[in-house]
Amino acid sequence: MKPVAKKIAGYIRYGVAGSVIVAAWGLGLTGVSNASGTYSAGKATTAEAAMYREECGACHVAYPAGLLPAASWSTIMATLDDHFGENAEVSAESAARITAYLTDNAGKPGHGMLKRIKGDAPLRITELPYFVRKHDEVPERMVSGNEEVGSFSNCNACHQRAESGDFDEDSVRIPGYGRWDD
Ligand code: HEC
Ligand code: HEC
């Protein structure tokens, strides 16, 4: 982990999620896109997947590749010097391999989380129409007003198995609030 990334990772809390994620990856589990909130995290055991988790999991969870279309990942990877206000640049070789990994395992526009996405390339998962609709009942005090969450971008604060692509609402635990009942 690079020093700058370490510093930022330091103020994002992972809680117990870390050990669960490590266990899931250890088994080489891959998410399969279906109706119950599980999304493809790609092939978990390749060198590219490991590189992705290492480089892109330093400041936030390594988002499952299936959550954005290939065009989004290409744009994100081409603009890492200005990444949501941070510099997240990696070496040219790592960038090429991570881009290949993400675009190979990207989501298909029109399906799952990308239901209303057609030709466009949104840069945020948290701005996808499907995402907004699924979270519109979660109050601010549980997110930006919750120091253990901070923002919706911090998926794994509430979805403990986020990195493996499991977002099933039955396994949501909001720090300080617990299970979600709607
Ligand atoms: C130096 C820290 C840092 C590193 C390293 C980093 N990011 Fe980020 N990333 C951020 C920040 C900060 C945000 C915005 C989070 C927020 O709004 O709360 C973000 C947001 C994102 C989002 C949008 C999340 C949303 O809100 O839907 C994606 C996608 C993303 N990063 C992908 C990547 C990829 C791919 C890599 C690896 C090449 C990477 N990030 C590495 C800091 C980083
Ligand atoms: C503050 C806690 C919180 C954060 C952070 C959060 N979510 Fe959620 N998420 C929820 C809750 C609560 C639900 C269930 C909402 C409902 O059913 O009304 C949910 C539901 C979902 C669902 C639908 C699951 C299903 O069973 O249909 C998906 C997919 C999802 N979230 C993805 C994400 C992703 C991806 C991120 C990060 C980019 C994220 N969430 C961040 C709390 C959170």
PDB file of C-alpha atoms and ligand atoms in Angstrom:
ATOM      1  CA  MET A   1       0.000   0.000   0.000  1.00  0.00           C
ATOM      2  CA  LYS A   2       1.381   3.400  -0.900  1.00  0.00           C
ATOM      3  CA  PRO A   3       1.815   5.883   1.970  1.00  0.00           C
ATOM      4  CA  VAL A   4      -0.873   8.284   0.727  1.00  0.00           C
ATOM      5  CA  ALA A   5      -3.343   5.445   0.312  1.00  0.00           C
ATOM      6  CA  LYS A   6      -2.482   4.116   3.748  1.00  0.00           C
ATOM      7  CA  LYS A   7      -3.196   7.494   5.262  1.00  0.00           C
ATOM      8  CA  ILE A   8      -6.614   7.672   3.652  1.00  0.00           C
ATOM      9  CA  ALA A   9      -7.406   4.038   4.422  1.00  0.00           C
ATOM     10  CA  GLY A  10      -6.639   4.881   8.032  1.00  0.00           C
ATOM     11  CA  TYR A  11      -9.664   7.039   8.430  1.00  0.00           C
ATOM     12  CA  ILE A  12     -12.047   4.751   6.643  1.00  0.00           C
ATOM     13  CA  ARG A  13     -13.147   2.100   9.090  1.00  0.00           C
ATOM     14  CA  TYR A  14     -13.489  -1.459   7.951  1.00  0.00           C
ATOM     15  CA  GLY A  15     -14.715  -3.036  11.187  1.00  0.00           C
ATOM     16  CA  VAL A  16     -15.183  -6.780  11.022  1.00  0.00           C
ATOM     17  CA  ALA A  17     -15.706  -6.729   7.258  1.00  0.00           C
ATOM     18  CA  GLY A  18     -12.017  -7.344   6.557  1.00  0.00           C
ATOM     19  CA  SER A  19     -11.839 -10.854   7.930  1.00  0.00           C
ATOM     20  CA  VAL A  20     -15.049 -11.903   6.208  1.00  0.00           C
ATOM     21  CA  ILE A  21     -13.798 -10.569   2.887  1.00  0.00           C
ATOM     22  CA  VAL A  22     -10.468 -12.327   3.239  1.00  0.00           C
ATOM     23  CA  ALA A  23     -12.259 -15.588   3.989  1.00  0.00           C
ATOM     24  CA  ALA A  24     -14.496 -15.193   0.949  1.00  0.00           C
ATOM     25  CA  TRP A  25     -11.591 -14.494  -1.370  1.00  0.00           C
ATOM     26  CA  GLY A  26      -9.593 -17.334   0.140  1.00  0.00           C
ATOM     27  CA  LEU A  27     -12.249 -19.749  -1.036  1.00  0.00           C
ATOM     28  CA  GLY A  28     -12.129 -18.170  -4.480  1.00  0.00           C
ATOM     29  CA  LEU A  29     -15.818 -17.356  -4.372  1.00  0.00           C
ATOM     30  CA  THR A  30     -17.231 -15.418  -7.263  1.00  0.00           C
ATOM     31  CA  GLY A  31     -20.490 -13.557  -7.277  1.00  0.00           C
ATOM     32  CA  VAL A  32     -23.101 -14.513  -9.817  1.00  0.00           C
ATOM     33  CA  SER A  33     -25.519 -11.902 -11.043  1.00  0.00           C
ATOM     34  CA  ASN A  34     -29.037 -12.779  -9.970  1.00  0.00           C
ATOM     35  CA  ALA A  35     -32.161 -11.228  -8.541  1.00  0.00           C
ATOM     36  CA  SER A  36     -31.185 -11.554  -4.863  1.00  0.00           C
ATOM     37  CA  GLY A  37     -28.618  -8.782  -4.713  1.00  0.00           C
ATOM     38  CA  THR A  38     -25.495 -10.683  -5.729  1.00  0.00           C
ATOM     39  CA  TYR A  39     -23.225  -9.227  -8.394  1.00  0.00           C
ATOM     40  CA  SER A  40     -20.207 -10.542 -10.201  1.00  0.00           C
ATOM     41  CA  ALA A  41     -16.906  -9.701  -8.561  1.00  0.00           C
ATOM     42  CA  GLY A  42     -15.082 -11.433 -11.408  1.00  0.00           C
ATOM     43  CA  LYS A  43     -12.648 -14.301 -11.094  1.00  0.00           C
ATOM     44  CA  ALA A  44     -11.370 -13.898  -7.574  1.00  0.00           C
ATOM     45  CA  THR A  45      -8.154 -15.865  -7.780  1.00  0.00           C
ATOM     46  CA  THR A  46      -6.232 -14.475 -10.771  1.00  0.00           C
ATOM     47  CA  ALA A  47      -3.122 -12.306 -10.415  1.00  0.00           C
ATOM     48  CA  GLU A  48      -5.068  -9.439 -11.999  1.00  0.00           C
ATOM     49  CA  ALA A  49      -7.824  -9.759  -9.404  1.00  0.00           C
ATOM     50  CA  ALA A  50      -5.247  -9.696  -6.620  1.00  0.00           C
ATOM     51  CA  MET A  51      -3.595  -6.632  -8.133  1.00  0.00           C
ATOM     52  CA  TYR A  52      -6.974  -4.915  -8.418  1.00  0.00           C
ATOM     53  CA  ARG A  53      -7.801  -5.571  -4.751  1.00  0.00           C
ATOM     54  CA  GLU A  54      -4.376  -4.375  -3.658  1.00  0.00           C
ATOM     55  CA  GLU A  55      -4.301  -1.154  -5.691  1.00  0.00           C
ATOM     56  CA  CYS A  56      -7.988  -0.255  -5.690  1.00  0.00           C
ATOM     57  CA  GLY A  57      -8.951  -1.569  -2.275  1.00  0.00           C
ATOM     58  CA  ALA A  58      -6.655   0.752  -0.328  1.00  0.00           C
ATOM     59  CA  CYS A  59      -9.012   3.691   0.196  1.00  0.00           C
ATOM     60  CA  HIS A  60     -12.384   1.981  -0.248  1.00  0.00           C
ATOM     61  CA  VAL A  61     -13.677  -1.515  -0.926  1.00  0.00           C
ATOM     62  CA  ALA A  62     -12.481  -2.934  -4.264  1.00  0.00           C
ATOM     63  CA  TYR A  63     -15.879  -2.527  -5.929  1.00  0.00           C
ATOM     64  CA  PRO A  64     -17.057  -5.674  -7.752  1.00  0.00           C
ATOM     65  CA  ALA A  65     -16.336  -5.154 -11.462  1.00  0.00           C
ATOM     66  CA  GLY A  66     -19.908  -6.095 -12.390  1.00  0.00           C
ATOM     67  CA  LEU A  67     -21.268  -2.913 -10.802  1.00  0.00           C
ATOM     68  CA  LEU A  68     -20.208  -0.651 -13.695  1.00  0.00           C
ATOM     69  CA  PRO A  69     -20.079  -1.069 -17.472  1.00  0.00           C
ATOM     70  CA  ALA A  70     -16.737  -1.470 -19.261  1.00  0.00           C
ATOM     71  CA  ALA A  71     -16.829   2.116 -20.569  1.00  0.00           C
ATOM     72  CA  SER A  72     -17.039   3.442 -16.998  1.00  0.00           C
ATOM     73  CA  TRP A  73     -14.022   1.430 -15.868  1.00  0.00           C
ATOM     74  CA  SER A  74     -12.004   2.587 -18.888  1.00  0.00           C
ATOM     75  CA  THR A  75     -12.714   6.232 -18.073  1.00  0.00           C
ATOM     76  CA  ILE A  76     -11.984   5.775 -14.365  1.00  0.00           C
ATOM     77  CA  MET A  77      -8.687   4.029 -15.130  1.00  0.00           C
ATOM     78  CA  ALA A  78      -7.685   6.743 -17.616  1.00  0.00           C
ATOM     79  CA  THR A  79      -8.229   9.568 -15.106  1.00  0.00           C
ATOM     80  CA  LEU A  80      -6.641   8.236 -11.903  1.00  0.00           C
ATOM     81  CA  ASP A  81      -4.543  11.387 -11.442  1.00  0.00           C
ATOM     82  CA  ASP A  82      -7.801  13.210 -10.666  1.00  0.00           C
ATOM     83  CA  HIS A  83      -9.883  10.527  -8.969  1.00  0.00           C
ATOM     84  CA  PHE A  84     -12.753  12.074  -6.992  1.00  0.00           C
ATOM     85  CA  GLY A  85     -10.352  14.670  -5.623  1.00  0.00           C
ATOM     86  CA  GLU A  86      -7.539  12.175  -4.915  1.00  0.00           C
ATOM     87  CA  ASN A  87      -4.511  11.036  -6.837  1.00  0.00           C
ATOM     88  CA  ALA A  88      -4.936   7.278  -7.257  1.00  0.00           C
ATOM     89  CA  GLU A  89      -2.363   6.733 -10.008  1.00  0.00           C
ATOM     90  CA  VAL A  90      -0.729   3.327 -10.416  1.00  0.00           C
ATOM     91  CA  SER A  91       2.146   2.249 -12.699  1.00  0.00           C
ATOM     92  CA  ALA A  92       1.390   1.991 -16.428  1.00  0.00           C
ATOM     93  CA  GLU A  93       1.758  -1.789 -16.264  1.00  0.00           C
ATOM     94  CA  SER A  94      -0.625  -2.129 -13.313  1.00  0.00           C
ATOM     95  CA  ALA A  95      -3.102   0.229 -14.972  1.00  0.00           C
ATOM     96  CA  ALA A  96      -3.134  -1.891 -18.139  1.00  0.00           C
ATOM     97  CA  ARG A  97      -3.678  -5.131 -16.221  1.00  0.00           C
ATOM     98  CA  ILE A  98      -6.317  -3.696 -13.889  1.00  0.00           C
ATOM     99  CA  THR A  99      -8.172  -2.106 -16.814  1.00  0.00           C
ATOM    100  CA  ALA A 100      -8.201  -5.459 -18.615  1.00  0.00           C
ATOM    101  CA  TYR A 101      -9.486  -7.197 -15.482  1.00  0.00           C
ATOM    102  CA  LEU A 102     -12.250  -4.639 -14.883  1.00  0.00           C
ATOM    103  CA  THR A 103     -13.451  -4.427 -18.476  1.00  0.00           C
ATOM    104  CA  ASP A 104     -13.424  -8.256 -18.854  1.00  0.00           C
ATOM    105  CA  ASN A 105     -15.623  -8.591 -15.765  1.00  0.00           C
ATOM    106  CA  ALA A 106     -17.716  -5.425 -16.223  1.00  0.00           C
ATOM    107  CA  GLY A 107     -21.491  -5.374 -15.926  1.00  0.00           C
ATOM    108  CA  LYS A 108     -23.763  -5.487 -18.956  1.00  0.00           C
ATOM    109  CA  PRO A 109     -25.764  -2.279 -19.514  1.00  0.00           C
ATOM    110  CA  GLY A 110     -29.470  -3.005 -19.194  1.00  0.00           C
ATOM    111  CA  HIS A 111     -29.065  -5.736 -16.551  1.00  0.00           C
ATOM    112  CA  GLY A 112     -29.000  -5.828 -12.730  1.00  0.00           C
ATOM    113  CA  MET A 113     -27.664  -2.601 -11.243  1.00  0.00           C
ATOM    114  CA  LEU A 114     -27.221  -1.263 -14.777  1.00  0.00           C
ATOM    115  CA  LYS A 115     -30.915  -1.577 -15.585  1.00  0.00           C
ATOM    116  CA  ARG A 116     -31.445   1.933 -16.912  1.00  0.00           C
ATOM    117  CA  ILE A 117     -27.941   2.453 -18.212  1.00  0.00           C
ATOM    118  CA  LYS A 118     -27.628   2.348 -21.975  1.00  0.00           C
ATOM    119  CA  GLY A 119     -24.733   3.945 -23.822  1.00  0.00           C
ATOM    120  CA  ASP A 120     -23.517   6.204 -21.038  1.00  0.00           C
ATOM    121  CA  ALA A 121     -20.599   5.618 -18.703  1.00  0.00           C
ATOM    122  CA  PRO A 122     -21.440   6.782 -15.170  1.00  0.00           C
ATOM    123  CA  LEU A 123     -18.387   7.145 -12.925  1.00  0.00           C
ATOM    124  CA  ARG A 124     -20.230   6.464  -9.697  1.00  0.00           C
ATOM    125  CA  ILE A 125     -22.073   3.320  -8.671  1.00  0.00           C
ATOM    126  CA  THR A 126     -23.835   5.448  -6.062  1.00  0.00           C
ATOM    127  CA  GLU A 127     -25.440   7.559  -8.815  1.00  0.00           C
ATOM    128  CA  LEU A 128     -26.874   4.659 -10.814  1.00  0.00           C
ATOM    129  CA  PRO A 129     -30.690   4.941 -10.930  1.00  0.00           C
ATOM    130  CA  TYR A 130     -30.987   1.425  -9.494  1.00  0.00           C
ATOM    131  CA  PHE A 131     -28.646   2.285  -6.620  1.00  0.00           C
ATOM    132  CA  VAL A 132     -30.516   5.490  -5.802  1.00  0.00           C
ATOM    133  CA  ARG A 133     -33.858   3.692  -5.823  1.00  0.00           C
ATOM    134  CA  LYS A 134     -32.614   0.874  -3.559  1.00  0.00           C
ATOM    135  CA  HIS A 135     -31.197   3.325  -0.991  1.00  0.00           C
ATOM    136  CA  ASP A 136     -33.764   6.102  -0.992  1.00  0.00           C
ATOM    137  CA  GLU A 137     -35.234   4.964   2.335  1.00  0.00           C
ATOM    138  CA  VAL A 138     -31.888   4.935   4.138  1.00  0.00           C
ATOM    139  CA  PRO A 139     -31.768   8.185   6.140  1.00  0.00           C
ATOM    140  CA  GLU A 140     -28.800  10.603   6.089  1.00  0.00           C
ATOM    141  CA  ARG A 141     -28.132  10.102   9.802  1.00  0.00           C
ATOM    142  CA  MET A 142     -27.166   6.477   9.061  1.00  0.00           C
ATOM    143  CA  VAL A 143     -24.809   7.518   6.240  1.00  0.00           C
ATOM    144  CA  SER A 144     -23.149  10.965   6.166  1.00  0.00           C
ATOM    145  CA  GLY A 145     -24.206  11.536   9.771  1.00  0.00           C
ATOM    146  CA  ASN A 146     -22.684   8.200  10.826  1.00  0.00           C
ATOM    147  CA  GLU A 147     -18.954   8.409  11.450  1.00  0.00           C
ATOM    148  CA  GLU A 148     -18.550   4.681  10.815  1.00  0.00           C
ATOM    149  CA  VAL A 149     -20.036   5.034   7.326  1.00  0.00           C
ATOM    150  CA  GLY A 150     -19.373   8.542   5.981  1.00  0.00           C
ATOM    151  CA  SER A 151     -20.797   8.052   2.503  1.00  0.00           C
ATOM    152  CA  PHE A 152     -22.666   5.517   0.401  1.00  0.00           C
ATOM    153  CA  SER A 153     -19.390   4.838  -1.449  1.00  0.00           C
ATOM    154  CA  ASN A 154     -18.318   2.887   1.632  1.00  0.00           C
ATOM    155  CA  CYS A 155     -20.454  -0.148   0.687  1.00  0.00           C
ATOM    156  CA  ASN A 156     -18.724  -2.546   3.051  1.00  0.00           C
ATOM    157  CA  ALA A 157     -19.639  -0.501   6.116  1.00  0.00           C
ATOM    158  CA  CYS A 158     -23.200  -1.867   5.706  1.00  0.00           C
ATOM    159  CA  HIS A 159     -22.801  -4.795   3.297  1.00  0.00           C
ATOM    160  CA  GLN A 160     -20.191  -6.961   5.006  1.00  0.00           C
ATOM    161  CA  ARG A 161     -19.677  -9.138   1.943  1.00  0.00           C
ATOM    162  CA  ALA A 162     -19.544  -6.255  -0.555  1.00  0.00           C
ATOM    163  CA  GLU A 163     -16.184  -7.178  -1.996  1.00  0.00           C
ATOM    164  CA  SER A 164     -17.428 -10.611  -3.022  1.00  0.00           C
ATOM    165  CA  GLY A 165     -20.450  -9.024  -4.712  1.00  0.00           C
ATOM    166  CA  ASP A 166     -23.050  -9.991  -2.092  1.00  0.00           C
ATOM    167  CA  PHE A 167     -25.441  -7.095  -1.402  1.00  0.00           C
ATOM    168  CA  ASP A 168     -28.430  -9.108  -0.262  1.00  0.00           C
ATOM    169  CA  GLU A 169     -30.549  -6.795   1.864  1.00  0.00           C
ATOM    170  CA  ASP A 170     -31.034  -9.540   4.456  1.00  0.00           C
ATOM    171  CA  SER A 171     -27.355  -9.349   5.366  1.00  0.00           C
ATOM    172  CA  VAL A 172     -27.219  -5.541   5.732  1.00  0.00           C
ATOM    173  CA  ARG A 173     -25.893  -4.344   9.121  1.00  0.00           C
ATOM    174  CA  ILE A 174     -25.704  -0.589   9.553  1.00  0.00           C
ATOM    175  CA  PRO A 175     -23.032   0.395  12.113  1.00  0.00           C
ATOM    176  CA  GLY A 176     -24.726   1.710  15.252  1.00  0.00           C
ATOM    177  CA  TYR A 177     -28.167   0.647  13.976  1.00  0.00           C
ATOM    178  CA  GLY A 178     -27.874  -3.053  13.139  1.00  0.00           C
ATOM    179  CA  ARG A 179     -30.134  -4.980  10.817  1.00  0.00           C
ATOM    180  CA  TRP A 180     -32.310  -3.272   8.248  1.00  0.00           C
ATOM    181  CA  ASP A 181     -36.043  -3.928   8.408  1.00  0.00           C
ATOM    182  CA  ASP A 182     -38.223  -2.232   5.850  1.00  0.00           C
TER     183      ASP A 182
HETATM  184  C1  HEC B   1      -5.984   7.406  -2.749  1.00  0.00           C
HETATM  185  C2  HEC B   1      -7.263   6.809  -2.430  1.00  0.00           C
HETATM  186  C3  HEC B   1      -7.957   6.036  -3.546  1.00  0.00           C
HETATM  187  C4  HEC B   1      -7.467   4.990  -4.292  1.00  0.00           C
HETATM  188  C5  HEC B   1      -6.092   4.336  -4.225  1.00  0.00           C
HETATM  189  C6  HEC B   1      -8.548   4.600  -5.182  1.00  0.00           C
HETATM  190  N1  HEC B   1      -9.665   5.358  -4.949  1.00  0.00           N
HETATM  191 FE1  HEC B   1     -11.472   5.135  -5.861  1.00  0.00          FE
HETATM  192  N2  HEC B   1     -12.209   6.669  -4.730  1.00  0.00           N
HETATM  193  C7  HEC B   1     -11.503   7.426  -3.809  1.00  0.00           C
HETATM  194  C8  HEC B   1     -12.366   8.427  -3.228  1.00  0.00           C
HETATM  195  C9  HEC B   1     -11.969   9.448  -2.173  1.00  0.00           C
HETATM  196  C10 HEC B   1     -13.646   8.248  -3.825  1.00  0.00           C
HETATM  197  C11 HEC B   1     -14.930   9.030  -3.526  1.00  0.00           C
HETATM  198  C12 HEC B   1     -15.575   8.438  -2.280  1.00  0.00           C
HETATM  199  C13 HEC B   1     -16.754   9.224  -1.752  1.00  0.00           C
HETATM  200  O1  HEC B   1     -17.357   9.995  -2.486  1.00  0.00           O
HETATM  201  O2  HEC B   1     -17.095   9.002  -0.567  1.00  0.00           O
HETATM  202  C14 HEC B   1     -13.512   7.131  -4.756  1.00  0.00           C
HETATM  203  C15 HEC B   1     -14.546   6.628  -5.518  1.00  0.00           C
HETATM  204  C16 HEC B   1     -14.444   5.590  -6.445  1.00  0.00           C
HETATM  205  C17 HEC B   1     -15.539   5.096  -7.259  1.00  0.00           C
HETATM  206  C18 HEC B   1     -16.976   5.595  -7.204  1.00  0.00           C
HETATM  207  C19 HEC B   1     -17.706   5.073  -5.963  1.00  0.00           C
HETATM  208  C20 HEC B   1     -19.135   5.598  -5.897  1.00  0.00           C
HETATM  209  O3  HEC B   1     -19.349   6.593  -5.174  1.00  0.00           O
HETATM  210  O4  HEC B   1     -19.988   5.021  -6.558  1.00  0.00           O
HETATM  211  C21 HEC B   1     -15.037   4.101  -8.053  1.00  0.00           C
HETATM  212  C22 HEC B   1     -15.805   3.271  -9.051  1.00  0.00           C
HETATM  213  C23 HEC B   1     -13.619   3.991  -7.742  1.00  0.00           C
HETATM  214  N3  HEC B   1     -13.297   4.891  -6.742  1.00  0.00           N
HETATM  215  C24 HEC B   1     -12.746   3.121  -8.368  1.00  0.00           C
HETATM  216  C25 HEC B   1     -11.380   3.011  -8.054  1.00  0.00           C
HETATM  217  C26 HEC B   1     -10.446   2.170  -8.770  1.00  0.00           C
HETATM  218  C27 HEC B   1     -10.771   1.316  -9.986  1.00  0.00           C
HETATM  219  C28 HEC B   1      -9.231   2.304  -8.139  1.00  0.00           C
HETATM  220  C29 HEC B   1      -7.915   1.645  -8.477  1.00  0.00           C
HETATM  221  C30 HEC B   1      -7.287   2.030  -9.720  1.00  0.00           C
HETATM  222  C31 HEC B   1      -9.418   3.239  -7.037  1.00  0.00           C
HETATM  223  N4  HEC B   1     -10.727   3.652  -7.025  1.00  0.00           N
HETATM  224  C32 HEC B   1      -8.424   3.606  -6.140  1.00  0.00           C
HETATM  225  C33 HEC B   1     -10.185   7.235  -3.453  1.00  0.00           C
HETATM  226  C34 HEC B   1      -9.341   6.260  -3.969  1.00  0.00           C
HETATM  227  C1  HEC B   2     -25.526   3.098   5.088  1.00  0.00           C
HETATM  228  C2  HEC B   2     -25.526   1.698   4.733  1.00  0.00           C
HETATM  229  C3  HEC B   2     -25.347   1.315   3.277  1.00  0.00           C
HETATM  230  C4  HEC B   2     -24.303   1.586   2.434  1.00  0.00           C
HETATM  231  C5  HEC B   2     -23.059   2.406   2.742  1.00  0.00           C
HETATM  232  C6  HEC B   2     -24.599   0.932   1.178  1.00  0.00           C
HETATM  233  N1  HEC B   2     -25.795   0.287   1.248  1.00  0.00           N
HETATM  234 FE1  HEC B   2     -26.631  -0.889  -0.169  1.00  0.00          FE
HETATM  235  N2  HEC B   2     -28.273  -1.169   1.010  1.00  0.00           N
HETATM  236  C7  HEC B   2     -28.432  -0.672   2.290  1.00  0.00           C
HETATM  237  C8  HEC B   2     -29.764  -1.006   2.771  1.00  0.00           C
HETATM  238  C9  HEC B   2     -30.348  -0.645   4.136  1.00  0.00           C
HETATM  239  C10 HEC B   2     -30.396  -1.746   1.742  1.00  0.00           C
HETATM  240  C11 HEC B   2     -31.827  -2.311   1.738  1.00  0.00           C
HETATM  241  C12 HEC B   2     -32.723  -1.148   1.363  1.00  0.00           C
HETATM  242  C13 HEC B   2     -34.187  -1.508   1.264  1.00  0.00           C
HETATM  243  O1  HEC B   2     -34.509  -2.650   0.981  1.00  0.00           O
HETATM  244  O2  HEC B   2     -35.014  -0.598   1.470  1.00  0.00           O
HETATM  245  C14 HEC B   2     -29.419  -1.824   0.637  1.00  0.00           C
HETATM  246  C15 HEC B   2     -29.654  -2.482  -0.566  1.00  0.00           C
HETATM  247  C16 HEC B   2     -28.725  -2.650  -1.580  1.00  0.00           C
HETATM  248  C17 HEC B   2     -28.936  -3.425  -2.777  1.00  0.00           C
HETATM  249  C18 HEC B   2     -30.195  -4.236  -3.116  1.00  0.00           C
HETATM  250  C19 HEC B   2     -30.070  -5.604  -2.468  1.00  0.00           C
HETATM  251  C20 HEC B   2     -31.273  -6.489  -2.672  1.00  0.00           C
HETATM  252  O3  HEC B   2     -31.368  -7.515  -1.908  1.00  0.00           O
HETATM  253  O4  HEC B   2     -32.111  -6.205  -3.507  1.00  0.00           O
HETATM  254  C21 HEC B   2     -27.785  -3.357  -3.511  1.00  0.00           C
HETATM  255  C22 HEC B   2     -27.497  -4.040  -4.836  1.00  0.00           C
HETATM  256  C23 HEC B   2     -26.858  -2.507  -2.780  1.00  0.00           C
HETATM  257  N3  HEC B   2     -27.472  -2.100  -1.610  1.00  0.00           N
HETATM  258  C24 HEC B   2     -25.601  -2.157  -3.208  1.00  0.00           C
HETATM  259  C25 HEC B   2     -24.759  -1.251  -2.548  1.00  0.00           C
HETATM  260  C26 HEC B   2     -23.473  -0.814  -3.072  1.00  0.00           C
HETATM  261  C27 HEC B   2     -22.867  -1.283  -4.383  1.00  0.00           C
HETATM  262  C28 HEC B   2     -22.970   0.083  -2.161  1.00  0.00           C
HETATM  263  C29 HEC B   2     -21.704   0.891  -2.277  1.00  0.00           C
HETATM  264  C30 HEC B   2     -21.442   1.582  -3.543  1.00  0.00           C
HETATM  265  C31 HEC B   2     -23.935   0.170  -1.074  1.00  0.00           C
HETATM  266  N4  HEC B   2     -25.006  -0.640  -1.346  1.00  0.00           N
HETATM  267  C32 HEC B   2     -23.777   0.971   0.065  1.00  0.00           C
HETATM  268  C33 HEC B   2     -27.490   0.028   3.011  1.00  0.00           C
HETATM  269  C34 HEC B   2     -26.286   0.502   2.515  1.00  0.00           C
END
